[in-house]
C-alpha cells in the first residue's frame, strides 16, 4: 500500500487551522489586549500578511465586520493585517479621556479582589498616574477594615499592599460585603474636590502672608537705611566750616566721647553734643 505524504500546502493549511483554534473571538471591550494575544500566537508561525489578515477576519462578529466592511470589500494591496488592526483599534479602543473618566467615577470593588481592582485601574491609568496617586484612588474603593490594616503597614510597594489587602479580604469577607457601598466613587470624588479646593485656598493665604511679610521687611530695611544716611549727613554737615557752632574737631568727630584729644575750634563741650553721645 502506497503512503501519501502531506504537501507543503496541506501542512500550511493544517497549521492555519491549529493557530485559528487558539485565537479567541475578537474582544470589543479590550481590543488592545486581544491583539497582544493574537500577535503572540501568530508571531512564531511566520505566516504571510495575507494569512494573518484572513485569520483575524474569521474572528470578527457581524457588528464588528460592519465597522471594517470597506477594508474587507476592498483591502489594500499590502499591509492588510496592519490596516485591519488600525481600524479596529480606532473604532473600539477607548480614548484616554474616557479611560480617565472611568478611572475616576466608574471603578468599584464588587466581587473582585483588591489586586484585581488595582490591575484594572492600572490598565486605565496607562502609566500616566504616579503610584502614590493611584494608591489613594485605589484605597478609597476598599472597605474601612482593609484601609485600617494598610494604614498601619510599613509596606510601601503598591503590589505588595494589594497582596496584603487580598489576604485581609479573604479572612473577613462576610463583614466587608456589608460595608461595600454601591457607588463609593461619588462621595470620594466629592471629598477629593473639596480637599483640593481647601488646599488651594490655604496656598493663596500663605502666599499673601509671605508677600506682605516681604514687603514689610523691605520697608523697614529702606527706612533704616534712610535714617542711617540722614544721621551720617547730619554729622558730616557739622564739619562743613570751622565757623559753624556745631563744628567738631577731628578727634571728637570720629571718636565722639571716646576721644583722648581735642583741637580748637571744637564745640564738643557743648551740652547738646555730649547728650547726643
mmCIF file of C-alpha atoms in Angstrom:
data_model
loop_
_atom_site.group_PDB
_atom_site.id
_atom_site.type_symbol
_atom_site.label_atom_id
_atom_site.label_comp_id
_atom_site.label_asym_id
_atom_site.label_seq_id
_atom_site.Cartn_x
_atom_site.Cartn_y
_atom_site.Cartn_z
ATOM 1 C CA UNK A 1 0.000 0.000 0.000
ATOM 2 C CA UNK A 2 1.433 3.311 -1.099
ATOM 3 C CA UNK A 3 1.543 6.021 1.593
ATOM 4 C CA UNK A 4 0.813 9.609 0.730
ATOM 5 C CA UNK A 5 2.899 12.444 2.080
ATOM 6 C CA UNK A 6 1.389 15.802 3.023
ATOM 7 C CA UNK A 7 2.238 18.565 0.615
ATOM 8 C CA UNK A 8 3.570 21.943 1.838
ATOM 9 C CA UNK A 9 0.161 23.426 1.088
ATOM 10 C CA UNK A 10 -1.543 20.786 3.255
ATOM 11 C CA UNK A 11 0.881 21.471 6.108
ATOM 12 C CA UNK A 12 0.287 25.215 5.858
ATOM 13 C CA UNK A 13 -3.479 24.713 5.863
ATOM 14 C CA UNK A 14 -3.272 22.418 8.908
ATOM 15 C CA UNK A 15 -1.072 24.962 10.691
ATOM 16 C CA UNK A 16 -3.541 27.759 9.964
ATOM 17 C CA UNK A 17 -6.422 25.683 11.370
ATOM 18 C CA UNK A 18 -4.437 24.905 14.517
ATOM 19 C CA UNK A 19 -3.497 28.561 15.030
ATOM 20 C CA UNK A 20 -7.046 29.740 14.394
ATOM 21 C CA UNK A 21 -8.390 27.450 17.114
ATOM 22 C CA UNK A 22 -6.064 29.059 19.626
ATOM 23 C CA UNK A 23 -7.198 32.623 18.882
ATOM 24 C CA UNK A 24 -10.399 33.693 20.688
ATOM 25 C CA UNK A 25 -13.106 35.754 19.056
ATOM 26 C CA UNK A 26 -12.393 39.482 18.908
ATOM 27 C CA UNK A 27 -12.827 41.339 22.224
ATOM 28 C CA UNK A 28 -14.659 44.580 21.516
ATOM 29 C CA UNK A 29 -14.152 45.800 25.088
ATOM 30 C CA UNK A 30 -10.407 45.024 25.113
ATOM 31 C CA UNK A 31 -9.095 45.313 21.531
ATOM 32 C CA UNK A 32 -5.541 46.174 22.582
ATOM 33 C CA UNK A 33 -5.210 43.098 24.793
ATOM 34 C CA UNK A 34 -6.810 40.913 22.128
ATOM 35 C CA UNK A 35 -4.210 41.942 19.551
ATOM 36 C CA UNK A 36 -1.432 41.353 22.082
ATOM 37 C CA UNK A 37 -2.621 37.759 22.493
ATOM 38 C CA UNK A 38 -3.314 37.324 18.792
ATOM 39 C CA UNK A 39 0.139 38.505 17.722
ATOM 40 C CA UNK A 40 1.773 36.341 20.393
ATOM 41 C CA UNK A 41 0.143 33.312 18.764
ATOM 42 C CA UNK A 42 0.793 34.394 15.178
ATOM 43 C CA UNK A 43 4.399 35.531 15.715
ATOM 44 C CA UNK A 44 6.140 32.129 15.848
ATOM 45 C CA UNK A 45 4.175 30.849 12.850
ATOM 46 C CA UNK A 46 5.926 33.122 10.346
ATOM 47 C CA UNK A 47 2.692 33.497 8.401
ATOM 48 C CA UNK A 48 2.296 35.848 5.470
ATOM 49 C CA UNK A 49 0.454 39.146 5.780
ATOM 50 C CA UNK A 50 -2.441 37.657 3.816
ATOM 51 C CA UNK A 51 -2.717 34.656 6.146
ATOM 52 C CA UNK A 52 -2.631 36.795 9.284
ATOM 53 C CA UNK A 53 -5.272 39.109 7.815
ATOM 54 C CA UNK A 54 -7.557 36.196 6.980
ATOM 55 C CA UNK A 55 -7.197 34.698 10.474
ATOM 56 C CA UNK A 56 -8.270 37.974 12.088
ATOM 57 C CA UNK A 57 -11.257 38.268 9.756
ATOM 58 C CA UNK A 58 -12.508 34.833 10.858
ATOM 59 C CA UNK A 59 -12.617 36.076 14.478
ATOM 60 C CA UNK A 60 -14.865 39.072 13.817
ATOM 61 C CA UNK A 61 -18.571 39.055 14.581
ATOM 62 C CA UNK A 62 -21.299 40.641 12.471
ATOM 63 C CA UNK A 63 -21.297 44.003 14.257
ATOM 64 C CA UNK A 64 -17.524 44.242 14.054
ATOM 65 C CA UNK A 65 -17.483 43.295 10.376
ATOM 66 C CA UNK A 66 -19.820 46.208 9.669
ATOM 67 C CA UNK A 67 -17.207 48.581 11.073
ATOM 68 C CA UNK A 68 -14.498 47.329 8.682
ATOM 69 C CA UNK A 69 -16.645 46.446 5.664
ATOM 70 C CA UNK A 70 -14.818 48.868 3.344
ATOM 71 C CA UNK A 71 -11.473 47.230 4.123
ATOM 72 C CA UNK A 72 -12.901 43.726 3.680
ATOM 73 C CA UNK A 73 -14.542 44.573 0.369
ATOM 74 C CA UNK A 74 -11.525 46.417 -0.968
ATOM 75 C CA UNK A 75 -8.420 45.541 1.053
ATOM 76 C CA UNK A 76 -5.136 47.350 0.392
ATOM 77 C CA UNK A 77 -2.588 45.661 -1.813
ATOM 78 C CA UNK A 78 -0.095 45.405 1.067
ATOM 79 C CA UNK A 79 -0.227 45.769 4.837
ATOM 80 C CA UNK A 80 -3.687 44.230 5.112
ATOM 81 C CA UNK A 81 -3.199 42.996 8.681
ATOM 82 C CA UNK A 82 -1.986 46.396 9.945
ATOM 83 C CA UNK A 83 -4.793 48.234 8.134
ATOM 84 C CA UNK A 84 -7.393 45.982 9.746
ATOM 85 C CA UNK A 85 -5.749 46.285 13.161
ATOM 86 C CA UNK A 86 -5.589 50.092 12.958
ATOM 87 C CA UNK A 87 -9.271 50.344 12.053
ATOM 88 C CA UNK A 88 -10.377 48.011 14.851
ATOM 89 C CA UNK A 89 -8.265 49.881 17.393
ATOM 90 C CA UNK A 90 -9.669 53.223 16.217
ATOM 91 C CA UNK A 91 -13.254 52.041 16.492
ATOM 92 C CA UNK A 92 -13.143 50.061 19.725
ATOM 93 C CA UNK A 93 -10.232 51.438 21.743
ATOM 94 C CA UNK A 94 -11.481 53.981 24.271
ATOM 95 C CA UNK A 95 -9.902 57.416 24.272
ATOM 96 C CA UNK A 96 -7.546 58.410 27.077
ATOM 97 C CA UNK A 97 -10.134 60.893 28.361
ATOM 98 C CA UNK A 98 -12.803 58.192 28.526
ATOM 99 C CA UNK A 99 -10.470 55.810 30.337
ATOM 100 C CA UNK A 100 -9.569 58.530 32.831
ATOM 101 C CA UNK A 101 -13.269 59.199 33.439
ATOM 102 C CA UNK A 102 -13.830 55.508 34.142
ATOM 103 C CA UNK A 103 -10.859 55.520 36.477
ATOM 104 C CA UNK A 104 -12.333 58.435 38.441
ATOM 105 C CA UNK A 105 -16.009 57.565 38.580
ATOM 106 C CA UNK A 106 -16.762 54.018 37.426
ATOM 107 C CA UNK A 107 -14.441 51.858 39.495
ATOM 108 C CA UNK A 108 -15.987 49.574 42.147
ATOM 109 C CA UNK A 109 -14.555 46.696 44.117
ATOM 110 C CA UNK A 110 -17.624 44.491 43.838
ATOM 111 C CA UNK A 111 -16.693 40.794 43.916
ATOM 112 C CA UNK A 112 -13.128 41.433 42.758
ATOM 113 C CA UNK A 113 -10.032 41.021 44.833
ATOM 114 C CA UNK A 114 -8.245 44.288 45.682
ATOM 115 C CA UNK A 115 -5.329 43.186 43.498
ATOM 116 C CA UNK A 116 -7.702 42.648 40.562
ATOM 117 C CA UNK A 117 -9.167 46.112 41.024
ATOM 118 C CA UNK A 118 -5.662 47.580 41.129
ATOM 119 C CA UNK A 119 -4.697 45.855 37.870
ATOM 120 C CA UNK A 120 -7.824 47.204 36.192
ATOM 121 C CA UNK A 121 -7.114 50.724 37.443
ATOM 122 C CA UNK A 122 -3.516 50.494 36.253
ATOM 123 C CA UNK A 123 -4.700 49.387 32.836
ATOM 124 C CA UNK A 124 -6.867 52.508 32.636
ATOM 125 C CA UNK A 125 -4.144 54.781 34.030
ATOM 126 C CA UNK A 126 -1.573 53.553 31.472
ATOM 127 C CA UNK A 127 1.430 54.764 33.488
ATOM 128 C CA UNK A 128 0.211 58.376 33.337
ATOM 129 C CA UNK A 129 -0.711 58.497 37.027
ATOM 130 C CA UNK A 130 2.018 58.003 39.659
ATOM 131 C CA UNK A 131 1.696 55.101 42.094
ATOM 132 C CA UNK A 132 1.189 57.445 45.069
ATOM 133 C CA UNK A 133 -1.901 58.985 43.472
ATOM 134 C CA UNK A 134 -3.136 55.621 42.218
ATOM 135 C CA UNK A 135 -2.754 54.173 45.719
ATOM 136 C CA UNK A 136 -5.020 56.857 47.195
ATOM 137 C CA UNK A 137 -7.639 56.292 44.499
ATOM 138 C CA UNK A 138 -7.437 52.506 44.878
ATOM 139 C CA UNK A 139 -7.702 52.530 48.670
ATOM 140 C CA UNK A 140 -10.795 54.754 48.518
ATOM 141 C CA UNK A 141 -12.676 51.786 46.998
ATOM 142 C CA UNK A 142 -11.667 49.338 49.739
ATOM 143 C CA UNK A 143 -13.683 48.597 52.904
ATOM 144 C CA UNK A 144 -12.728 50.569 56.007
ATOM 145 C CA UNK A 145 -11.359 47.467 57.768
ATOM 146 C CA UNK A 146 -8.918 46.849 54.916
ATOM 147 C CA UNK A 147 -7.871 50.506 54.791
ATOM 148 C CA UNK A 148 -7.191 50.401 58.535
ATOM 149 C CA UNK A 149 -4.782 47.486 58.110
ATOM 150 C CA UNK A 150 -2.981 49.131 55.187
ATOM 151 C CA UNK A 151 -2.677 52.399 57.128
ATOM 152 C CA UNK A 152 -0.517 50.795 59.828
ATOM 153 C CA UNK A 153 1.535 48.715 57.401
ATOM 154 C CA UNK A 154 5.157 49.639 56.750
ATOM 155 C CA UNK A 155 4.889 48.295 53.196
ATOM 156 C CA UNK A 156 5.151 50.998 50.529
ATOM 157 C CA UNK A 157 5.188 48.963 47.301
ATOM 158 C CA UNK A 158 1.706 49.072 45.794
ATOM 159 C CA UNK A 159 1.675 45.473 44.540
ATOM 160 C CA UNK A 160 2.640 44.184 47.979
ATOM 161 C CA UNK A 161 -0.090 46.301 49.572
ATOM 162 C CA UNK A 162 -2.565 44.725 47.167
ATOM 163 C CA UNK A 163 -1.428 41.249 48.260
ATOM 164 C CA UNK A 164 -1.984 42.224 51.909
ATOM 165 C CA UNK A 165 -5.420 43.594 51.053
ATOM 166 C CA UNK A 166 -6.314 40.296 49.345
ATOM 167 C CA UNK A 167 -5.447 38.349 52.491
ATOM 168 C CA UNK A 168 -7.441 40.703 54.714
ATOM 169 C CA UNK A 169 -10.436 40.375 52.391
ATOM 170 C CA UNK A 170 -10.193 36.573 52.490
ATOM 171 C CA UNK A 171 -10.286 36.476 56.285
ATOM 172 C CA UNK A 172 -13.101 38.991 56.733
ATOM 173 C CA UNK A 173 -15.297 38.582 53.664
ATOM 174 C CA UNK A 174 -18.698 38.387 55.487
ATOM 175 C CA UNK A 175 -18.086 41.675 57.301
ATOM 176 C CA UNK A 176 -16.778 43.501 54.270
ATOM 177 C CA UNK A 177 -19.677 42.620 51.986
ATOM 178 C CA UNK A 178 -21.995 44.737 54.111
ATOM 179 C CA UNK A 179 -19.508 47.628 54.126
ATOM 180 C CA UNK A 180 -19.036 47.915 50.375
ATOM 181 C CA UNK A 181 -21.214 50.743 49.088
ATOM 182 C CA UNK A 182 -22.957 50.735 45.755
ATOM 183 C CA UNK A 183 -21.177 53.839 44.484
ATOM 184 C CA UNK A 184 -18.268 54.859 46.721
ATOM 185 C CA UNK A 185 -16.659 56.813 43.921
ATOM 186 C CA UNK A 186 -19.251 59.592 44.024
ATOM 187 C CA UNK A 187 -18.592 60.570 47.625
ATOM 188 C CA UNK A 188 -14.843 60.070 47.328
ATOM 189 C CA UNK A 189 -14.688 62.286 44.253
ATOM 190 C CA UNK A 190 -16.606 64.972 46.116
ATOM 191 C CA UNK A 191 -14.245 64.695 49.075
ATOM 192 C CA UNK A 192 -11.213 64.926 46.799
ATOM 193 C CA UNK A 193 -12.587 68.030 45.090
ATOM 194 C CA UNK A 194 -13.327 69.677 48.459
ATOM 195 C CA UNK A 195 -9.835 68.874 49.782
ATOM 196 C CA UNK A 196 -8.182 70.245 46.665
ATOM 197 C CA UNK A 197 -10.227 73.440 46.922
ATOM 198 C CA UNK A 198 -9.268 73.919 50.579
ATOM 199 C CA UNK A 199 -5.603 73.316 49.773
ATOM 200 C CA UNK A 200 -5.799 75.947 47.042
ATOM 201 C CA UNK A 201 -7.316 78.457 49.485
ATOM 202 C CA UNK A 202 -4.639 77.803 52.090
ATOM 203 C CA UNK A 203 -1.919 78.132 49.480
ATOM 204 C CA UNK A 204 -3.253 81.535 48.417
ATOM 205 C CA UNK A 205 -3.388 82.720 52.045
ATOM 206 C CA UNK A 206 0.169 81.566 52.708
ATOM 207 C CA UNK A 207 1.389 83.306 49.563
ATOM 208 C CA UNK A 208 -0.350 86.536 50.584
ATOM 209 C CA UNK A 209 1.157 86.371 54.079
ATOM 210 C CA UNK A 210 4.613 85.738 52.669
ATOM 211 C CA UNK A 211 4.252 88.601 50.217
ATOM 212 C CA UNK A 212 3.091 91.025 52.952
ATOM 213 C CA UNK A 213 5.936 89.951 55.216
ATOM 214 C CA UNK A 214 8.483 90.550 52.478
ATOM 215 C CA UNK A 215 7.010 93.968 51.744
ATOM 216 C CA UNK A 216 7.147 94.896 55.441
ATOM 217 C CA UNK A 217 10.732 93.685 55.708
ATOM 218 C CA UNK A 218 11.767 95.705 52.642
ATOM 219 C CA UNK A 219 10.034 98.806 54.013
ATOM 220 C CA UNK A 220 11.830 98.520 57.355
ATOM 221 C CA UNK A 221 15.179 97.957 55.663
ATOM 222 C CA UNK A 222 14.669 101.007 53.465
ATOM 223 C CA UNK A 223 13.632 103.142 56.467
ATOM 224 C CA UNK A 224 16.691 102.069 58.441
ATOM 225 C CA UNK A 225 18.978 102.889 55.533
ATOM 226 C CA UNK A 226 17.311 106.293 55.166
ATOM 227 C CA UNK A 227 17.814 107.038 58.870
ATOM 228 C CA UNK A 228 21.449 105.959 58.691
ATOM 229 C CA UNK A 229 22.088 108.228 55.710
ATOM 230 C CA UNK A 230 20.301 111.106 57.404
ATOM 231 C CA UNK A 231 22.394 110.740 60.569
ATOM 232 C CA UNK A 232 25.557 110.475 58.531
ATOM 233 C CA UNK A 233 24.671 113.581 56.528
ATOM 234 C CA UNK A 234 23.929 115.465 59.737
ATOM 235 C CA UNK A 235 27.294 114.580 61.182
ATOM 236 C CA UNK A 236 29.125 115.421 58.010
ATOM 237 C CA UNK A 237 27.322 118.734 57.688
ATOM 238 C CA UNK A 238 28.519 119.722 61.186
ATOM 239 C CA UNK A 239 32.064 119.907 59.843
ATOM 240 C CA UNK A 240 31.366 121.957 56.778
ATOM 241 C CA UNK A 241 33.120 125.114 58.128
ATOM 242 C CA UNK A 242 35.059 125.875 61.318
ATOM 243 C CA UNK A 243 32.742 128.824 61.863
ATOM 244 C CA UNK A 244 29.773 126.509 62.397
ATOM 245 C CA UNK A 245 28.541 126.481 66.010
ATOM 246 C CA UNK A 246 28.431 122.660 65.821
ATOM 247 C CA UNK A 247 31.940 122.256 64.444
ATOM 248 C CA UNK A 248 33.838 119.304 65.904
ATOM 249 C CA UNK A 249 37.493 118.703 65.771
ATOM 250 C CA UNK A 250 38.792 115.649 64.011
ATOM 251 C CA UNK A 251 39.101 113.562 67.204
ATOM 252 C CA UNK A 252 35.633 114.258 68.606
ATOM 253 C CA UNK A 253 34.033 113.961 65.177
ATOM 254 C CA UNK A 254 35.486 110.487 64.738
ATOM 255 C CA UNK A 255 35.570 109.077 68.259
ATOM 256 C CA UNK A 256 32.870 111.145 69.950
ATOM 257 C CA UNK A 257 33.065 110.625 73.756
ATOM 258 C CA UNK A 258 35.992 108.223 73.450
ATOM 259 C CA UNK A 259 38.310 110.898 72.036
ATOM 260 C CA UNK A 260 41.573 111.354 74.012
ATOM 261 C CA UNK A 261 42.489 114.626 72.348
ATOM 262 C CA UNK A 262 40.745 117.829 71.333
ATOM 263 C CA UNK A 263 41.873 120.589 68.961
ATOM 264 C CA UNK A 264 40.307 124.062 68.866
ATOM 265 C CA UNK A 265 37.976 125.122 67.475
ATOM 266 C CA UNK A 266 35.699 122.331 68.795
ATOM 267 C CA UNK A 267 32.175 122.533 70.158
ATOM 268 C CA UNK A 268 32.336 119.169 71.972
ATOM 269 C CA UNK A 269 31.994 120.910 75.300
ATOM 270 C CA UNK A 270 28.504 121.919 74.142
ATOM 271 C CA UNK A 271 25.913 120.042 76.224
ATOM 272 C CA UNK A 272 23.942 119.060 73.096
ATOM 273 C CA UNK A 273 26.836 117.062 71.723
ATOM 274 C CA UNK A 274 27.529 115.271 74.967
ATOM 275 C CA UNK A 275 23.859 114.376 75.349
ATOM 276 C CA UNK A 276 23.871 113.073 71.780
ATOM 277 C CA UNK A 277 26.678 110.718 72.729
#
